[in-house]
mmCIF file of C-alpha atoms in Angstrom:
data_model
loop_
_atom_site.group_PDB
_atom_site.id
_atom_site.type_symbol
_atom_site.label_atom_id
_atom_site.label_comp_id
_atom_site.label_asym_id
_atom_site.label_seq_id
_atom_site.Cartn_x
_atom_site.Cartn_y
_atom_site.Cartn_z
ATOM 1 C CA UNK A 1 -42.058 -29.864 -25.619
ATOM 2 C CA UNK A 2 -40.407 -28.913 -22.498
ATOM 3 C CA UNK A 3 -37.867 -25.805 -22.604
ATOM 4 C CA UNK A 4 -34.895 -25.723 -20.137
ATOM 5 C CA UNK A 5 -32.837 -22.553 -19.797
ATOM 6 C CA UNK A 6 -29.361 -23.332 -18.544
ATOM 7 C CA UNK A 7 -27.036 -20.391 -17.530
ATOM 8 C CA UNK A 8 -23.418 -20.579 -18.420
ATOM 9 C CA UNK A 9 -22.111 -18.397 -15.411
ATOM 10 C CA UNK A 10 -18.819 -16.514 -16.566
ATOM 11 C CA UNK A 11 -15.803 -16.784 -14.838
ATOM 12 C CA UNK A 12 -16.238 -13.714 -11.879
ATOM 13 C CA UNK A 13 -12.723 -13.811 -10.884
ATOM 14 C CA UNK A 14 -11.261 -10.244 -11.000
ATOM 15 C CA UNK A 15 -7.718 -8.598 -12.176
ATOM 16 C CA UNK A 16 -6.122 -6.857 -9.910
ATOM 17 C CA UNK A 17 -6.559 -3.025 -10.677
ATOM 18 C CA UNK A 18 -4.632 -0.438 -9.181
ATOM 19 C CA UNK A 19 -6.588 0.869 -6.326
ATOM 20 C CA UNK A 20 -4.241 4.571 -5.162
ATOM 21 C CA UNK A 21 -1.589 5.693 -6.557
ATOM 22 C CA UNK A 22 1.163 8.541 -5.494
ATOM 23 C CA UNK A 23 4.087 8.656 -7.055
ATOM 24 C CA UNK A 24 7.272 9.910 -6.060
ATOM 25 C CA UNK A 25 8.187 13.469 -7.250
ATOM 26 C CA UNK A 26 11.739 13.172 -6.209
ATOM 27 C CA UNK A 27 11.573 16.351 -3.437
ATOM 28 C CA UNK A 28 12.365 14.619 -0.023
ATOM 29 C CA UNK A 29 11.436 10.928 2.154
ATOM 30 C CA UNK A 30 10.754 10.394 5.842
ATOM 31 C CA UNK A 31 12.632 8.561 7.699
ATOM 32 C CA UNK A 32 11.521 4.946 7.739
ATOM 33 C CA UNK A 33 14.127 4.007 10.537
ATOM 34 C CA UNK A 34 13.514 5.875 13.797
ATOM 35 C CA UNK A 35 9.723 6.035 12.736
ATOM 36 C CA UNK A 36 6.958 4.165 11.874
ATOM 37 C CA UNK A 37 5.665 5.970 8.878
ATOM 38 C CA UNK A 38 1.939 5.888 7.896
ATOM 39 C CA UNK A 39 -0.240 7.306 5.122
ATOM 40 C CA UNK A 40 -4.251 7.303 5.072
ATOM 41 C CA UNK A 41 -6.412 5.991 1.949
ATOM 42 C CA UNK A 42 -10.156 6.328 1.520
ATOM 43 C CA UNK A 43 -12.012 2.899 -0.574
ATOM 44 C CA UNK A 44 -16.002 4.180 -1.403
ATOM 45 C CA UNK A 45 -16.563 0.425 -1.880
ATOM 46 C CA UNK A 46 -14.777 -2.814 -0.234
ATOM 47 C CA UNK A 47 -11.788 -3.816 -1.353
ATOM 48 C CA UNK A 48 -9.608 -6.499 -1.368
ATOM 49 C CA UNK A 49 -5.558 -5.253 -1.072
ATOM 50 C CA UNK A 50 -2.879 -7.998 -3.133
ATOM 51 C CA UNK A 51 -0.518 -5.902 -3.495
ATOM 52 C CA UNK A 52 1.781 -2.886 -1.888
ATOM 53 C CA UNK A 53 4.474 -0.803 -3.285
ATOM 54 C CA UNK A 54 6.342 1.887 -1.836
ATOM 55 C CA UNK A 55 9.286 4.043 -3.446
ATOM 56 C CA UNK A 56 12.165 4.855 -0.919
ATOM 57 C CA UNK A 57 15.558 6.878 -1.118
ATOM 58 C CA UNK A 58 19.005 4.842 0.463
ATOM 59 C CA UNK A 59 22.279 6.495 0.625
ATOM 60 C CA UNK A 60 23.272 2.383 -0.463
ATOM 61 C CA UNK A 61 21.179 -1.085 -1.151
ATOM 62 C CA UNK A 62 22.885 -2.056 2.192
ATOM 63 C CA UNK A 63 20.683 0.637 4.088
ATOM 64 C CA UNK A 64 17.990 -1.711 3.501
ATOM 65 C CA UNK A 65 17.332 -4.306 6.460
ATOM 66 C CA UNK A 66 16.146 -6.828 4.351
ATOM 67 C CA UNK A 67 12.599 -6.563 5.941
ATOM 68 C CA UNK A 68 9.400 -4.486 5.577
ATOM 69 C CA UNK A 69 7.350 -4.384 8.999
ATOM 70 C CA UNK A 70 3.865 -3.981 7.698
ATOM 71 C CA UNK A 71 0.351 -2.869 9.327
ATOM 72 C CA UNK A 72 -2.886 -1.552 7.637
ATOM 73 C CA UNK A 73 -4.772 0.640 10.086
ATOM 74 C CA UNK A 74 -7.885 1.695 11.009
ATOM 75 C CA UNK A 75 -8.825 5.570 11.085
ATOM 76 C CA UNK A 76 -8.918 6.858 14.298
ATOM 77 C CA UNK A 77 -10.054 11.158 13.908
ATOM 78 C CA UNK A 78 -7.160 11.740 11.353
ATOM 79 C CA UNK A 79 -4.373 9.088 12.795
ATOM 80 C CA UNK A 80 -3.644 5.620 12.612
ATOM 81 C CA UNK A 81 -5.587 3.548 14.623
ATOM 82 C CA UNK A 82 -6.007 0.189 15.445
ATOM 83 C CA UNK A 83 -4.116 -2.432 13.011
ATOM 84 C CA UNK A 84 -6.596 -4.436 10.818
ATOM 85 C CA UNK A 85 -3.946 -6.743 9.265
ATOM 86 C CA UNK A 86 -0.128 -6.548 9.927
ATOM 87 C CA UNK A 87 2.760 -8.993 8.705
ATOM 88 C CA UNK A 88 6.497 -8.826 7.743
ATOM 89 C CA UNK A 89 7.470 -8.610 3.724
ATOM 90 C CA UNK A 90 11.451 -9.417 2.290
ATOM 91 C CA UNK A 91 10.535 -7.365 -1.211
ATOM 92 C CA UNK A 92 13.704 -6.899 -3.015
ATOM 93 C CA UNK A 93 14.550 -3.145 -4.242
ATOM 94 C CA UNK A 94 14.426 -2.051 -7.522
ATOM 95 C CA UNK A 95 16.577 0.606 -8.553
ATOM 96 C CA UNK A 96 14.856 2.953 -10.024
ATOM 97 C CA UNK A 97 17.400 5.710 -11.651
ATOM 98 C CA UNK A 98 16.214 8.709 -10.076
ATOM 99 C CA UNK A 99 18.255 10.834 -7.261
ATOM 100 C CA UNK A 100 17.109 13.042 -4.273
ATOM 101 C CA UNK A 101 19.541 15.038 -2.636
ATOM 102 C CA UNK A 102 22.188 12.895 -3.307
ATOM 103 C CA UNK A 103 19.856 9.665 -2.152
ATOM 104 C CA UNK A 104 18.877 6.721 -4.466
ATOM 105 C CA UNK A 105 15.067 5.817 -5.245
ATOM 106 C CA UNK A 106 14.414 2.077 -5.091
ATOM 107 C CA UNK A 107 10.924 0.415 -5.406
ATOM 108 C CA UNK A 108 9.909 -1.923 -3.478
ATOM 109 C CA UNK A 109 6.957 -4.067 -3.719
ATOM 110 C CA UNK A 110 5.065 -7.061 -1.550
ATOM 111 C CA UNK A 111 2.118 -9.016 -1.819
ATOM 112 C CA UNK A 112 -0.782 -8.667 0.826
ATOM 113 C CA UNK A 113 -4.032 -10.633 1.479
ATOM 114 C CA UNK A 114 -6.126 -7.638 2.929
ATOM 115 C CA UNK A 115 -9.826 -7.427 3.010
ATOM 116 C CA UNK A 116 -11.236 -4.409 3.715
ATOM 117 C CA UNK A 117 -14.738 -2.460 4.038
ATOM 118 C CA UNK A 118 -15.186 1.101 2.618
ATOM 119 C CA UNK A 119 -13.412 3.898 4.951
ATOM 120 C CA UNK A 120 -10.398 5.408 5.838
ATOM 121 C CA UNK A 121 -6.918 3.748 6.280
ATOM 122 C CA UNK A 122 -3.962 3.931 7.134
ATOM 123 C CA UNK A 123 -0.271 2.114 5.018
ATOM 124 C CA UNK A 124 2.319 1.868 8.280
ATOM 125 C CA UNK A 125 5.450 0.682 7.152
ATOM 126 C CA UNK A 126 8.981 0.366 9.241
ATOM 127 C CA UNK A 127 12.471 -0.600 7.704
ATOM 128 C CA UNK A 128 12.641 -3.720 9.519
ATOM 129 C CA UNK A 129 10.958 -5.041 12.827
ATOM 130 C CA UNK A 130 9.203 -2.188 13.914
ATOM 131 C CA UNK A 131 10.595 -2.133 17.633
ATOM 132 C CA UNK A 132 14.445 -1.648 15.910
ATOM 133 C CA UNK A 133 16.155 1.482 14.572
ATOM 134 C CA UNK A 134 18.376 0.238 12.339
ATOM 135 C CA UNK A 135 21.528 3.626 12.181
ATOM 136 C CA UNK A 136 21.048 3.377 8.391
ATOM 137 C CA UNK A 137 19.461 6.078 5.775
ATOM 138 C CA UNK A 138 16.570 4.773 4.906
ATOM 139 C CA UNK A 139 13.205 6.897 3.467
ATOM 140 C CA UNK A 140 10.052 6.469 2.559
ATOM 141 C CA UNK A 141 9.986 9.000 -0.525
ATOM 142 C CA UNK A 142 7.224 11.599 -1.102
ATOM 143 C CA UNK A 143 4.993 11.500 -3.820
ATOM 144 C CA UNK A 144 2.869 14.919 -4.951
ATOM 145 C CA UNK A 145 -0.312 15.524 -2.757
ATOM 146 C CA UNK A 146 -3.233 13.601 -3.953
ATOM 147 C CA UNK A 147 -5.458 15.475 -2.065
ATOM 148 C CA UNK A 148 -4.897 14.492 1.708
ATOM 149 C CA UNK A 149 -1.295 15.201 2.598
ATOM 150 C CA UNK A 150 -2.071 13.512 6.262
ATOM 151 C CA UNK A 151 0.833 11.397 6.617
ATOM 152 C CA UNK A 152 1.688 10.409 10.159
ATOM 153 C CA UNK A 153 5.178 10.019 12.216
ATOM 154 C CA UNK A 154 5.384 7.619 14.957
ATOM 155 C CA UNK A 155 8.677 6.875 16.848
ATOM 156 C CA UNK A 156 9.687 3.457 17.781
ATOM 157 C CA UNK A 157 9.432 4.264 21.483
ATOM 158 C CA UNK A 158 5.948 4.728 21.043
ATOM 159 C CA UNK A 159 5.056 8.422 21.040
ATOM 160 C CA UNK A 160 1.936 9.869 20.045
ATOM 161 C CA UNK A 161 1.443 9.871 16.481
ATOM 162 C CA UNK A 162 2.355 13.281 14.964
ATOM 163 C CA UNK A 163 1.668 15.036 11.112
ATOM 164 C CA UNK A 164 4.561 15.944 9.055
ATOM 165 C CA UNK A 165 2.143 17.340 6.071
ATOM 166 C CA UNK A 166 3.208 15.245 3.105
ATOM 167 C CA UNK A 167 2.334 12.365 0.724
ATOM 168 C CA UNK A 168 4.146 9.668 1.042
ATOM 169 C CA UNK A 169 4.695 7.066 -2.537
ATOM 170 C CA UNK A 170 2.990 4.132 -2.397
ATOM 171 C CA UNK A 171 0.688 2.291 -4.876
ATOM 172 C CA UNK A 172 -1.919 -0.302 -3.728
ATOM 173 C CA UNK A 173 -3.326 -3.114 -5.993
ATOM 174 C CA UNK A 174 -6.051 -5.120 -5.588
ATOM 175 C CA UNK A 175 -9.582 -5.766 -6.780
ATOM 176 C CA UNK A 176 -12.480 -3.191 -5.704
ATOM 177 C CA UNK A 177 -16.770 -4.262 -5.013
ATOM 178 C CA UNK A 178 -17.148 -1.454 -7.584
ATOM 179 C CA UNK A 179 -15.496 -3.851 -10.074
ATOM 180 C CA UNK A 180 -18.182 -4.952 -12.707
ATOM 181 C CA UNK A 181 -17.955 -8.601 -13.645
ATOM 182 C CA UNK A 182 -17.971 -9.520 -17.473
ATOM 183 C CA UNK A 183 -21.724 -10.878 -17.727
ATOM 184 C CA UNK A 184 -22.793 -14.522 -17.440
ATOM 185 C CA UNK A 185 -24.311 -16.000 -21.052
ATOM 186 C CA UNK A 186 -27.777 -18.026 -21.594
ATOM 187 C CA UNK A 187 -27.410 -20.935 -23.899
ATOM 188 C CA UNK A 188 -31.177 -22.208 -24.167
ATOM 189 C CA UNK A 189 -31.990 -25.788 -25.057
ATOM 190 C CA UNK A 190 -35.290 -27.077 -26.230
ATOM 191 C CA UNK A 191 -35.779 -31.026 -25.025
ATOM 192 C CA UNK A 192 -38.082 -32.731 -26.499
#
């Protein structure tokens, strides 16, 4: 009698989790016209980013371009550094209800296809192409601090990157290396 062992390998492929998460807190935005705007993330593990979203506040829907310039960034001692992956999104805004200052919050979100090691990163986004200031009112709203607060200010003539000390809402989805897959099963067979 000869036994064989065959293993059934369960399907590995992951849901997408929600990776960071600030949400807005209705107090203020920065302005995502005359700026590129960036905020930092730590992963432990690798991850694999599918997804961006990103609360703003508009005056009116018109204030939006109709693009997102896009860049994920490497750390570079507490500013953004090099870009790692960078692209151009068309999300639509979703209205969300809420006010600031007389402002209205819209979501907005875009899919990415963004692998990434574990370290620090930075979100840079830009209301449009990022060499054009569109003369609209258009800002990335501010979320609670998570912990960080190390969001970054860059002008679109290229000055040095500068702090403005607050969290900026965003949420990032995707699938993390600390994911556990669901375990493969043994079906043994005796042949005879």
């Amino acid at each position: 009698v000869l036994s064989l062992a065959t293993l059934m390998v369960a399907d590995v492929s992951r849901a997408d989790t929600i990776l960071y998460s600030a949400l807005p807190n209705q107090s203020g935005g920065s302005n995502l016209n005359g700026f590129l705007e960036a905020d930092d993330v730590t992963f432990a593990a690798a991850v694999h980013l599918t997804q961006i979203q990103f609360w703003s506040l508009q005056a009116d829907v018109t204030d939006y371009t109709g693009s997102i310039g896009w860049s994920i960034n490497s750390d570079a001692s507490g500013v953004p550094g090099g870009s790692v992956a960078s692209g151009s999104a068309s999300p639509s805004g979703v209205a969300t209800g809420q006010t600031t200052f007389g402002l209205d919050e819209y979501s907005y979100t875009f899919g990415v296809n963004v692998s990434l090691a574990p370290g620090t990163y930075w979100v840079v986004l830009h209301n449009g192409p990022t060499n054009a200031t569109p003369p609209t009112s258009f800002y990335w709203a501010w979320a609670a601090d998570t912990g960080n607060s190390q969001s970054q200010d860059l002008s679109v003539n290229n000055d040095p990157w500068y702090g403005n000390s607050t969290e900026l809402a965003m949420a990032l989805q995707g699938t993390s290396a600390n994911t556990v897959p669901e375990p493969g099963s043994i079906d043994r067979k005796s042949v005879v």
